[in-house]
Coordinates of C-alpha atoms and ligand atoms in Angstrom, one line a residue:
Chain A
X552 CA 0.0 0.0 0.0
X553 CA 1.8 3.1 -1.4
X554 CA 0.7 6.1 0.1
X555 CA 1.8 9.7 -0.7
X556 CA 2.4 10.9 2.7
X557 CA 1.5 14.7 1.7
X558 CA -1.9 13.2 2.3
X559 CA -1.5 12.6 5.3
X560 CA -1.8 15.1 8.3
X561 CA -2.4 15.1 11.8
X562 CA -6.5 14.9 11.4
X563 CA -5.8 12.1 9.4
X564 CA -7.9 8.9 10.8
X565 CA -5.6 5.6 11.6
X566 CA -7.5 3.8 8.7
X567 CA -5.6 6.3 6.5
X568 CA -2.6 5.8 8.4
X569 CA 0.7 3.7 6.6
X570 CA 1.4 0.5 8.0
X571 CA 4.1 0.9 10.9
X572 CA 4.1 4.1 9.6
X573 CA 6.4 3.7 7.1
X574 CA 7.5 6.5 4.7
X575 CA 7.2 5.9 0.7
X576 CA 9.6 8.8 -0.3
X577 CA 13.0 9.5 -0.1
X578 CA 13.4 13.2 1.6
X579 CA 10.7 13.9 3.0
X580 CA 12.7 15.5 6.4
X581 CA 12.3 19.0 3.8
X582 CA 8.5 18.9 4.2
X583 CA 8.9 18.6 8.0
X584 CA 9.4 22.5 9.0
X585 CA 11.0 21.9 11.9
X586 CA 11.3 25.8 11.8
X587 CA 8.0 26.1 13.8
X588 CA 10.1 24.7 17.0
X589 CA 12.0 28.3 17.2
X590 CA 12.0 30.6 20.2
X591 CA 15.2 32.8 19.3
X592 CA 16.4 33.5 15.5
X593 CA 19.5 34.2 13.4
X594 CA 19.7 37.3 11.7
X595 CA 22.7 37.6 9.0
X596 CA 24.3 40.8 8.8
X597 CA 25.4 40.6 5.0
X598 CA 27.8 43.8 5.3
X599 CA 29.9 41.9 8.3
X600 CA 30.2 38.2 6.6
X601 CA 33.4 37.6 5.3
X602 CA 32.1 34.6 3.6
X603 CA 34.8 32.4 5.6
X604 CA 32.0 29.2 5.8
X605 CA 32.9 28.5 9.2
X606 CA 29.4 28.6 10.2
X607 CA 27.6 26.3 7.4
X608 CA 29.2 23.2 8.3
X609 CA 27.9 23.3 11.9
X610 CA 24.2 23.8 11.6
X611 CA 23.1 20.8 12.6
X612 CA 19.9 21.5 10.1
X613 CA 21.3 22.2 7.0
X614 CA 20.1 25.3 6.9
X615 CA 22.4 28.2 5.8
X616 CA 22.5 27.3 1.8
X617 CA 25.8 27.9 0.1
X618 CA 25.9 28.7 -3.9
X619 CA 29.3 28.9 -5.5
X620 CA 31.3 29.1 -2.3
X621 CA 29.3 32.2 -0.8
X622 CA 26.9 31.5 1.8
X623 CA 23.0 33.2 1.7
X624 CA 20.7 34.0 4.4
X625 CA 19.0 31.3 6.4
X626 CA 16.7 29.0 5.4
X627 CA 14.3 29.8 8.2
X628 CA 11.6 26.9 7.5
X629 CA 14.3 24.3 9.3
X630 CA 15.9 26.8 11.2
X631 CA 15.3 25.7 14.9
X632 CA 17.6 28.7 16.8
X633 CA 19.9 26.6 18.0
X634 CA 22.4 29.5 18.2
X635 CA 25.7 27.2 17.2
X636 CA 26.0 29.1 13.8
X637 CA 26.3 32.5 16.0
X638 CA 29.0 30.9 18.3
X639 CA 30.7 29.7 15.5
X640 CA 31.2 33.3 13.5
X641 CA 34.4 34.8 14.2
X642 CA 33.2 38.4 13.0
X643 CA 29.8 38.9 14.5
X644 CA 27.8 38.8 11.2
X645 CA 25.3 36.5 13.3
X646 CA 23.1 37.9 16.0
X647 CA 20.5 35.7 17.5
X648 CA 17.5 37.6 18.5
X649 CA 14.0 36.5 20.2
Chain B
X765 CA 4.4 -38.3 2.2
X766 CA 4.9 -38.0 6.4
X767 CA 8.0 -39.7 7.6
X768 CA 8.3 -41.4 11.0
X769 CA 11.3 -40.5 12.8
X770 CA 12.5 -39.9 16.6
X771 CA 14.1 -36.6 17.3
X772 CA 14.3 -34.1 20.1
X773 CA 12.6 -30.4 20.2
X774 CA 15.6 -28.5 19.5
X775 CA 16.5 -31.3 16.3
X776 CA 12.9 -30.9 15.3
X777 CA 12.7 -27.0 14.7
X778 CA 16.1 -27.1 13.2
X779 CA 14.9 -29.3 10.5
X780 CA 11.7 -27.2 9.8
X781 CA 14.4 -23.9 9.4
X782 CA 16.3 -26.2 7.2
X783 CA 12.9 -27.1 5.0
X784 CA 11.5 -23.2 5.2
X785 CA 15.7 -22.1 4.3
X786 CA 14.7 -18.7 5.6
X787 CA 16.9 -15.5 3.9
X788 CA 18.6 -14.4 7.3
X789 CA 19.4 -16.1 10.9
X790 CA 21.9 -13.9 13.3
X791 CA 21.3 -16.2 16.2
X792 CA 23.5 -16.1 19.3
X793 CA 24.0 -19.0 21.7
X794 CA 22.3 -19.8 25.4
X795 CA 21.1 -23.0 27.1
X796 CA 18.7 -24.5 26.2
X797 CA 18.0 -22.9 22.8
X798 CA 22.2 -23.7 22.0
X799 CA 21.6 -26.6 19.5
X800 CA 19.2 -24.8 17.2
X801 CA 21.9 -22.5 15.6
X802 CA 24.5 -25.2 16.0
X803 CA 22.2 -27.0 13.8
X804 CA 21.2 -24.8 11.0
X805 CA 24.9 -23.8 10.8
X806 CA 25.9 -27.6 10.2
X807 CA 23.2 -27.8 7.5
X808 CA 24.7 -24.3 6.0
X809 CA 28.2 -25.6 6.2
X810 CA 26.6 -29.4 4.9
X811 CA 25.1 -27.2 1.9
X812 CA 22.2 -28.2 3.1
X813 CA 20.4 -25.3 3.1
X814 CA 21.6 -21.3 2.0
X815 CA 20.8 -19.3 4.7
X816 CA 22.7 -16.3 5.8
X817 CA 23.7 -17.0 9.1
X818 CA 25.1 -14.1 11.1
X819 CA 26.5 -15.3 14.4
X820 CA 26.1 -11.9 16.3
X821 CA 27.8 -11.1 19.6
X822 CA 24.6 -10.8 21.7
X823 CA 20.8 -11.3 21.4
X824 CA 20.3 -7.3 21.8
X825 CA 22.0 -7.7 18.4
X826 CA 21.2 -10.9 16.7
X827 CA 17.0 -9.3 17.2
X828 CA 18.8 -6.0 15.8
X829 CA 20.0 -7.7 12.8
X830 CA 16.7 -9.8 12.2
X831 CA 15.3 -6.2 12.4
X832 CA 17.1 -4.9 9.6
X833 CA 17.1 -7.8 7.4
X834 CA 13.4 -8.1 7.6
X835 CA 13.3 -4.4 6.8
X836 CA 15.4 -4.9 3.7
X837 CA 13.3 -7.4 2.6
X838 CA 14.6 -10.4 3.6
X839 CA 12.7 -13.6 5.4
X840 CA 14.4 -13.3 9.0
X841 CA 14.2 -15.4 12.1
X842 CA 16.3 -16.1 15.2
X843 CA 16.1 -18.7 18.4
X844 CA 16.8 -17.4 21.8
X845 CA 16.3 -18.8 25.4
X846 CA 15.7 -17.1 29.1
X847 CA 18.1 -14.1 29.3
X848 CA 18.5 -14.2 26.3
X849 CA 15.2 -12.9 25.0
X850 CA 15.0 -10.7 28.2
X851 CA 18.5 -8.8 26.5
X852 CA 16.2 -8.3 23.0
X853 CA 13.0 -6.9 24.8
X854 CA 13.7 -3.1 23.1
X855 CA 14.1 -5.0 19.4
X856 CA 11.2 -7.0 20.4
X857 CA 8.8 -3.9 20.4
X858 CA 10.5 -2.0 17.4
X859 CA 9.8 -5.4 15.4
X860 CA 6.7 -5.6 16.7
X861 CA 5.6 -1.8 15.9
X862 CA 7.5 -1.9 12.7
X863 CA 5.2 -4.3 11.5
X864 CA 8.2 -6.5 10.6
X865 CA 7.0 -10.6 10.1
X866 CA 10.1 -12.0 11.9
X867 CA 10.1 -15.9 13.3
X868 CA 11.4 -16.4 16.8
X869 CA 12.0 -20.0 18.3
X870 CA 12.0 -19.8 21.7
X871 CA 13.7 -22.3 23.9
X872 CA 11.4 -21.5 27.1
X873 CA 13.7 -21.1 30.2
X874 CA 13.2 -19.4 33.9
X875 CA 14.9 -15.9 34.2
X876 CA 17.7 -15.2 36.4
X877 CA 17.3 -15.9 39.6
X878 CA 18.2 -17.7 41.1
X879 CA 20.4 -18.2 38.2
X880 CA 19.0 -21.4 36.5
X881 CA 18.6 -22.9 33.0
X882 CA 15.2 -25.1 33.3
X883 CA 12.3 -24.7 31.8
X884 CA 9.3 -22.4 32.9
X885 CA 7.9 -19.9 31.3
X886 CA 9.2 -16.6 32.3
X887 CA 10.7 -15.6 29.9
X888 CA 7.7 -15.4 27.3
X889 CA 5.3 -14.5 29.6
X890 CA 7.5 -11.3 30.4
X891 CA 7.5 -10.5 26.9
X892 CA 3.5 -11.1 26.2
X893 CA 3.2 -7.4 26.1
X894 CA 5.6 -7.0 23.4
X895 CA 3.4 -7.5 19.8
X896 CA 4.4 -10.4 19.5
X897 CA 2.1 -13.2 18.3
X898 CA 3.0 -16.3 20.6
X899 CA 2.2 -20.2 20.3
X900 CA 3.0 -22.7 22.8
X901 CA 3.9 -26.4 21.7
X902 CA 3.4 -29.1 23.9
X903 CA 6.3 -31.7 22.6
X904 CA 8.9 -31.9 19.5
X905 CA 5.9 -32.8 17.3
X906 CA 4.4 -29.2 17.7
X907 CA 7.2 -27.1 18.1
X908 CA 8.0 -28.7 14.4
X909 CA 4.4 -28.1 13.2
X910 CA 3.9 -24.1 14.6
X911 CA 7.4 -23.0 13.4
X912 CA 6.2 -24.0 9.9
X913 CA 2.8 -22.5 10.7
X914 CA 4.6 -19.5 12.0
X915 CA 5.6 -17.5 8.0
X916 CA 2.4 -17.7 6.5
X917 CA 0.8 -16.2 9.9
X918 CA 3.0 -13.6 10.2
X919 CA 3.2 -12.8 6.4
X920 CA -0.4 -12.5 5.6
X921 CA -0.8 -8.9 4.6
X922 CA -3.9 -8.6 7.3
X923 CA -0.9 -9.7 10.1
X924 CA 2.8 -8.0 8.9
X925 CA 3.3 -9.3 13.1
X926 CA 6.4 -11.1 14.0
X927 CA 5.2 -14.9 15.6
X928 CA 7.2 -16.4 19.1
X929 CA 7.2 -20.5 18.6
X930 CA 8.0 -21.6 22.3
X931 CA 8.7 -24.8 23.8
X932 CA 9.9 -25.8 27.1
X933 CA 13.4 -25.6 27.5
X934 CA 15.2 -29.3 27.8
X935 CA 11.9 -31.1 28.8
X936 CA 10.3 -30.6 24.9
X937 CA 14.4 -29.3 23.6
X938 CA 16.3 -32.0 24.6
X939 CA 14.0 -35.1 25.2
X940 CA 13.8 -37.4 22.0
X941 CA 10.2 -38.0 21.2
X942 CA 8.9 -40.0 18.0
X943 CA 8.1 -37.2 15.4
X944 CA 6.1 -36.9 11.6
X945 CA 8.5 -35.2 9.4
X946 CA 7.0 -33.7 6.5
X947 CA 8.7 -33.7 2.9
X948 CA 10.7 -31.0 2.1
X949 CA 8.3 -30.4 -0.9
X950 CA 5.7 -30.3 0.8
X951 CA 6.6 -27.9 3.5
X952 CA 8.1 -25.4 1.2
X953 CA 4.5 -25.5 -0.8
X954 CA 3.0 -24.6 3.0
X955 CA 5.3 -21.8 3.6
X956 CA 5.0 -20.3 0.6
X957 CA 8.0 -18.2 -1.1
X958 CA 8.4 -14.6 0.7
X959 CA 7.7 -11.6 -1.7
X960 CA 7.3 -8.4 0.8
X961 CA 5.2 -5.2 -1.0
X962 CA 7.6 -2.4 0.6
X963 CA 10.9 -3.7 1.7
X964 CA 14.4 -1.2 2.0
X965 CA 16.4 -2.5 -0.5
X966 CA 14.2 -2.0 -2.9
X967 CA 15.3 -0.1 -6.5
X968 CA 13.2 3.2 -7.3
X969 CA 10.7 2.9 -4.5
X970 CA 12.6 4.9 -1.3
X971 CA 11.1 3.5 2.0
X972 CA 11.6 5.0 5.6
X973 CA 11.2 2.5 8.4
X974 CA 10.3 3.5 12.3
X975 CA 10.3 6.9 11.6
X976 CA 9.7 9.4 14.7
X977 CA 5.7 10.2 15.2
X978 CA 4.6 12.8 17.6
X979 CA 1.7 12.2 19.7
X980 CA -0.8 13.0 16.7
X981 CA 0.2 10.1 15.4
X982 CA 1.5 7.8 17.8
X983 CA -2.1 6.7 19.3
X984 CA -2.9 5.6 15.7
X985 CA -0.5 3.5 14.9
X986 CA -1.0 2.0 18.1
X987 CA -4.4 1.1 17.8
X988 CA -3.4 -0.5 13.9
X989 CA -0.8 -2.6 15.6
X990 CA -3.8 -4.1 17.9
X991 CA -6.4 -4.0 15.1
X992 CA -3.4 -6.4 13.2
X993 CA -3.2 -8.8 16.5
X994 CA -7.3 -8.5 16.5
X995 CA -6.8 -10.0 12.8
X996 CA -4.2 -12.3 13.3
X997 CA -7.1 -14.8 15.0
X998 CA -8.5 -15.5 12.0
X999 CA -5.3 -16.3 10.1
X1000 CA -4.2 -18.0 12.9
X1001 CA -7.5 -20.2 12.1
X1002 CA -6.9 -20.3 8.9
X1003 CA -3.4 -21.4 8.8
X1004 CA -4.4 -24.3 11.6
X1005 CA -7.0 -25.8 9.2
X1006 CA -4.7 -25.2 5.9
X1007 CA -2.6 -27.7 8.1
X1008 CA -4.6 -29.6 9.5
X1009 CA -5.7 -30.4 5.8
X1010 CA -2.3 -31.0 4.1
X1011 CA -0.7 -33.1 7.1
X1012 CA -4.1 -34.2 9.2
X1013 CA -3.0 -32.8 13.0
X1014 CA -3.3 -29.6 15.0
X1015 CA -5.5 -27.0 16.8
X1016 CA -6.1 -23.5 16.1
X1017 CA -6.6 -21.8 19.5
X1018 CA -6.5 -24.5 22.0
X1019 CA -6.7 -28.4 22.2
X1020 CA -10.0 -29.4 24.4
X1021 CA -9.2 -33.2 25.7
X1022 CA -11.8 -34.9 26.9
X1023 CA -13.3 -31.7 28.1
X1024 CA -16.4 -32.3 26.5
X1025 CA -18.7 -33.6 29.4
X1026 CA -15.7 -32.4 32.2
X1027 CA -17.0 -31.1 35.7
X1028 CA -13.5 -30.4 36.2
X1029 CA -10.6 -28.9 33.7
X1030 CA -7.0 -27.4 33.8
X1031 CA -6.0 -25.1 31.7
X1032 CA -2.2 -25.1 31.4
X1033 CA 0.4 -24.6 28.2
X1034 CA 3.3 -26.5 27.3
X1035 CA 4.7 -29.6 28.0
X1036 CA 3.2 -29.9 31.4
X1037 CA -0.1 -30.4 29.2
X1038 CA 1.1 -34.5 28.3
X1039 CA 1.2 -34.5 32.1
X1040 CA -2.1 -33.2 32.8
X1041 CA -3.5 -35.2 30.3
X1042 CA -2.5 -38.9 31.8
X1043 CA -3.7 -37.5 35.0
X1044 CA -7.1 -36.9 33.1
X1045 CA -6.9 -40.4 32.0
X1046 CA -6.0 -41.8 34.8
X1047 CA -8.9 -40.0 36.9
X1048 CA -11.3 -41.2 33.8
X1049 CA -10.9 -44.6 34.8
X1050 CA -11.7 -44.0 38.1
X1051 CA -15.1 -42.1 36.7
X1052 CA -14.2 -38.9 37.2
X1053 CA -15.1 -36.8 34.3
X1054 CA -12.1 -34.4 34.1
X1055 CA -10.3 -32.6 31.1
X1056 CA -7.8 -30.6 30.0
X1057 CA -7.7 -27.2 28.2
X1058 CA -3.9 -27.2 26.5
X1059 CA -3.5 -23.5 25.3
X1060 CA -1.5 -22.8 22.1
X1061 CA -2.3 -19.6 21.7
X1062 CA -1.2 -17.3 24.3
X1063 CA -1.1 -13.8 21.8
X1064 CA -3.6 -13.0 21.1
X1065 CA -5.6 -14.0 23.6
X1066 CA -8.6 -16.7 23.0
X1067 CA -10.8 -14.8 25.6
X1068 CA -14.1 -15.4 24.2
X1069 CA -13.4 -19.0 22.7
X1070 CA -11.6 -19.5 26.6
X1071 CA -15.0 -18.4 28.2
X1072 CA -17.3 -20.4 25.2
X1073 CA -15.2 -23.6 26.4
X1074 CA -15.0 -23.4 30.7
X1075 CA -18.8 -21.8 30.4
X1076 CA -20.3 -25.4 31.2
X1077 CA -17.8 -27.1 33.8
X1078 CA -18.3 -26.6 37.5
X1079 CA -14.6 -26.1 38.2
X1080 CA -11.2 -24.5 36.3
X1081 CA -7.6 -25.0 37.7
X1082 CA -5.8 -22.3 35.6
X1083 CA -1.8 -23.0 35.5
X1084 CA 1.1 -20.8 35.4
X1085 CA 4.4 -21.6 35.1
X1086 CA 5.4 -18.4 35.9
X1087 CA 5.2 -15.8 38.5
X1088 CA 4.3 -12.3 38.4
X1089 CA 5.6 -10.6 41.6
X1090 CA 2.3 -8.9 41.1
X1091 CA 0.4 -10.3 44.6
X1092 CA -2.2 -11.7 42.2
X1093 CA -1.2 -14.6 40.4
X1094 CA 1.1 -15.1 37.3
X1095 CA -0.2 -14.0 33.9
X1096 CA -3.0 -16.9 33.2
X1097 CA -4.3 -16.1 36.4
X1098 CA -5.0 -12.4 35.6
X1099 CA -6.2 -13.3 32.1
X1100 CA -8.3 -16.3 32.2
X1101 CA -10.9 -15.1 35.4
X1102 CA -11.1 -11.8 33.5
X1103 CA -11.9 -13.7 30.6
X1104 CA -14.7 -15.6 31.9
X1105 CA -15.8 -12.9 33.4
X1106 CA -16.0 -10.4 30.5
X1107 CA -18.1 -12.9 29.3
X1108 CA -20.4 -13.8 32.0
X1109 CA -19.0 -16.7 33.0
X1110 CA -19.3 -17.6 36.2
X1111 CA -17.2 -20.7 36.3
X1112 CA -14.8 -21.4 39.7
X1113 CA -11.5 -20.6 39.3
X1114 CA -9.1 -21.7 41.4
X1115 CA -4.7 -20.2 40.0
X1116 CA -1.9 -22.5 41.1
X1117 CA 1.7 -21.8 40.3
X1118 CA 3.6 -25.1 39.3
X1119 CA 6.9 -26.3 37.7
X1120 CA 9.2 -23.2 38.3
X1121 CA 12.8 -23.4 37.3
X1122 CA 12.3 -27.1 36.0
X1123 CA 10.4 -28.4 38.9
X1124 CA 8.9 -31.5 38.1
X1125 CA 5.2 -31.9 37.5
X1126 CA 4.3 -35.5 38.1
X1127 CA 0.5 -37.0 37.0
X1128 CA 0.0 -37.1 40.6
X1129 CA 0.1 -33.3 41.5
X1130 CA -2.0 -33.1 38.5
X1131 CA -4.5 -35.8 40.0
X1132 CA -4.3 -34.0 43.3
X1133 CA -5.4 -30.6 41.5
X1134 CA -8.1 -32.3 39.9
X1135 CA -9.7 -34.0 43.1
X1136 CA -9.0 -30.5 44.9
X1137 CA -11.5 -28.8 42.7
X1138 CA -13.6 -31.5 43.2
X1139 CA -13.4 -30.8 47.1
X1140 CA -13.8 -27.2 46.6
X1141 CA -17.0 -27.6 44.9
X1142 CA -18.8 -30.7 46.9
X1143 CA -17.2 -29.5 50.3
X1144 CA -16.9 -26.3 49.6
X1145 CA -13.3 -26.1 50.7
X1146 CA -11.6 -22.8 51.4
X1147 CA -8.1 -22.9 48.7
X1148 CA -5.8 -20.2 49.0
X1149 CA -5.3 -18.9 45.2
X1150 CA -2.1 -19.4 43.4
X1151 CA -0.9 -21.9 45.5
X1152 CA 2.9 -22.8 45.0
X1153 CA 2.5 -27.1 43.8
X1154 CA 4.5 -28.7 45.5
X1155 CA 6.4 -26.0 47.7
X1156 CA 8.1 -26.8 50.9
X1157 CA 6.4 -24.8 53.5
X1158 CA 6.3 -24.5 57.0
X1159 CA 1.9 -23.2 56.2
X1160 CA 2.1 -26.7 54.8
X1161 CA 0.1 -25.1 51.8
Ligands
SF4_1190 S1 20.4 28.8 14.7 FE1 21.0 26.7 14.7 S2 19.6 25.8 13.3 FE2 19.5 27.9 12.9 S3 20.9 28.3 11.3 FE3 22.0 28.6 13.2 S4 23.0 26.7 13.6 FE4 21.4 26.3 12.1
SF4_1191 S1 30.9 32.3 9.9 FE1 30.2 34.4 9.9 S2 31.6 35.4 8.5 FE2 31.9 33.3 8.2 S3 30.5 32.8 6.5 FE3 29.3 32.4 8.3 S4 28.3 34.4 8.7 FE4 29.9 34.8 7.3

């Protein structure tokens, strides 16, 4: 029984439910917004980056998206303001705010 | 063609894992349960059979590795004993909730402690809440029978439950017994081949097993794990009389022996059941009309068929081999009264607690159990409930 698991939400009755409720989809952690967890938030100051990537590697969520070796601003739909990526940026250019 | 051989419990199951060849076996050793993967892996190295055998360095692991095999999409089983079930009871659960249709043989042995390797059932019953189906063989013959019984139960697409095969550690594992052997052929035809819908190693079609579910969903799945068990009765039933059919023995449920005009009847599992039965014999001839309910079927739970069959005796002796350091009996004591009663039946129950740790139950503890429910209805003697058989006691109980 393949189910597409977008069809499925939390009024969902069990009947409707996947057997051990097992995922048929590869990637689906990206339609889980994990972003709705956060109490304090990132806020990237663009003029102080030096664009040294020290803080992409740490998020633990995967969520400060680098394109041709510069990073961008956060992807705040996974974001859960962990506060790592501030710690981890020597020049400031992170400020966590509630 | 049924062959007549003579074989012990653990020499019987081994050949039915041989005849079913199952895809994976991790399988790590403890008394009594030893022989079983010393056996498959001399039919592995005989080229006997192609199983994968993983020898894993404990059960937490070798259940861990039937886990994942299962979930890739192979047909996984393991044997275990005592301890060494009590080390899998996390897996258990997760195979259990996974929905993953693993066979277990299990050797039945008392839990540590004392620290002792006979048989009672402990170890099981402490895993009865686990999702697990469970089915309880009296002798070599039926340990043989429910292990093949055990893939096409636990396949069926209204099951997806992993099935428990226990017998009683050294008196069924180790005693030699004459035994029907089925042809390979045949038994293969019974088992069917194994061709899971949604399996991990599976090309194109990405699968996430046991993923996390918060508590919108968690209640759900829940309940569709029970509604699965709630099925499993009738492919249990279905699967008994498929056998019963191809090789002409077996029960679904339960075996009713002479029970059918029986004032009196005990209700017991396992081997202890061959014992009970003499003594119902034996009492026969003397005209006492006493029978014995021999339960196969511990998960799920035969309630109403339990309460359909005590409804019209005047007196039940319900057996555990097994104690629940609950005050109240071991776990047939709880379940069987409260299945009579949710049924409105009224029948006398009287617990006893018997056979722990390998001690011996003898046709004439059975004979003295049956003529003390007789006592207890005619003179309506006062019996303490879950009585220890046969314990040395000061109360002289
Ligand atoms: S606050 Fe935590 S989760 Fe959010 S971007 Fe920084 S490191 Fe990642
Ligand atoms: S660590 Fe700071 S400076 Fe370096 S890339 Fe990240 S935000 Fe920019």
């Amino acid at each position: 029984m393949r189910t597409d698991i977008s069809n499925i939400n939390e009024q969902s009755p069990c009947e409707d439910l996947t057997e051990g409720l097992m995922i048929f989809a590869g990637g689906t952690s990206k339609q889980f917004k994990t972003g709705e967890w956060r109490v304090a938030t990132p806020v990237f100051d663009k003029d102080k980056c030096k664009q040294c990537l020290l803080c992409a590697p740490v998020c633990p969520d995967g969520c400060i998206p680098v394109h041709d070796g510069r990073r961008e601003d956060f992807d705040m739909d996974h974001c859960k303001g962990c506060g790592i990526c501030e710690k981890a940026c020597p020049f400031g250019a992170i400020t966590m705010t509630s | 063609m049924s062959k007549k051989d003579r074989m012990s419990g653990n020499e019987a199951v081994a050949y039915a894992i041989r005849q079913v060849n199952p895809d994976v076996m991790p399988a790590f050793p403890i008394t009594p349960s030893t022989e079983i993967p010393q056996l498959v892996s001399t039919y592995i190295a005989n080229g006997e059979m192609d199983t994968e055998f993983i020898p894993v360095e404990s059960e937490h692991s070798s259940m861990s590795a039937a886990v994942g095999a299962e979930a890739a999409g192979a047909r996984s089983m393991t044997a275990t004993s005592s301890c060494g079930l009590a080390f899998m009871w996390e897996e258990l659960l997760v195979a259990a909730s996974n929905r993953l249709p693993i066979v277990l043989t299990l050797v039945n042995r008392t839990l540590s402690g004392p620290i002792n390797i006979n048989c009672d059932h402990s170890d099981g019953m402490g895993a009865r809440d686990t999702g697990w189906i469970q089915i309880y063989a009296e002798n070599n013959q039926e340990a043989y029978d429910n292990y093949i019984q055990a893939f096409p139960i636990a396949e069926d697409k209204r099951v997806h439950l992993p099935v428990m095969v226990c017998q009683d550690g050294f008196i069924t594992s180790h005693a030699v017994q004459n035994i029907l052997l089925e042809d390979d052929k045949d038994v293969k035809e019974f088992v069917g081949e194994y061709h899971p819908e949604e399996f991990l190693l599976n090309p194109g079609k990405p699968v996430a097993v046991g993923p996390y579910a918060v508590s919108n969903y968690s209640m759900e799945a829940k309940y569709n794990q029970e509604a699965a068990m709630i099925r499993s009765r009738e492919v249990i039933k279905e699967v008994a009389a498929r056998f019963r059919e191809k090789f002409g023995r077996g029960f679904d449920f339960f075996e009713e022996y002479r029970c059918e005009d029986a004032d009196y009847i005990m209700l017991i599992m396992g081997s202890a059941a061959g014992t009970a039965k003499q003594a119902a014999d034996d009492l026969r001839d003397k005209g006492m009309k006493v029978g014995v309910l021999k339960l196969r079927v511990f998960r799920p739970f035969p309630a109403e068929e339990i309460a359909a069959a005590l409804s019209k005796c005047k007196a039940v002796a319900v057996m555990d081999r097994c104690e629940s350091y609950n005050g109240h009996g071991g776990p047939l004591a709880s379940e069987v009264p409260a299945a009579l009663f949710m049924n409105k039946v009224y029948t006398e129950v009287v617990n006893y607690v018997y056979g722990l740790a390998g001690r011996d139950f003898t046709t004439e503890t059975a004979a003295g159990i049956f003529e003390e429910l007789e006592d207890v209805v005619e003179n309506k003697k006062q019996v303490r409930q879950c009585t220890y058989v046969g314990l040395r006691s000061k109360e002289g109980q």
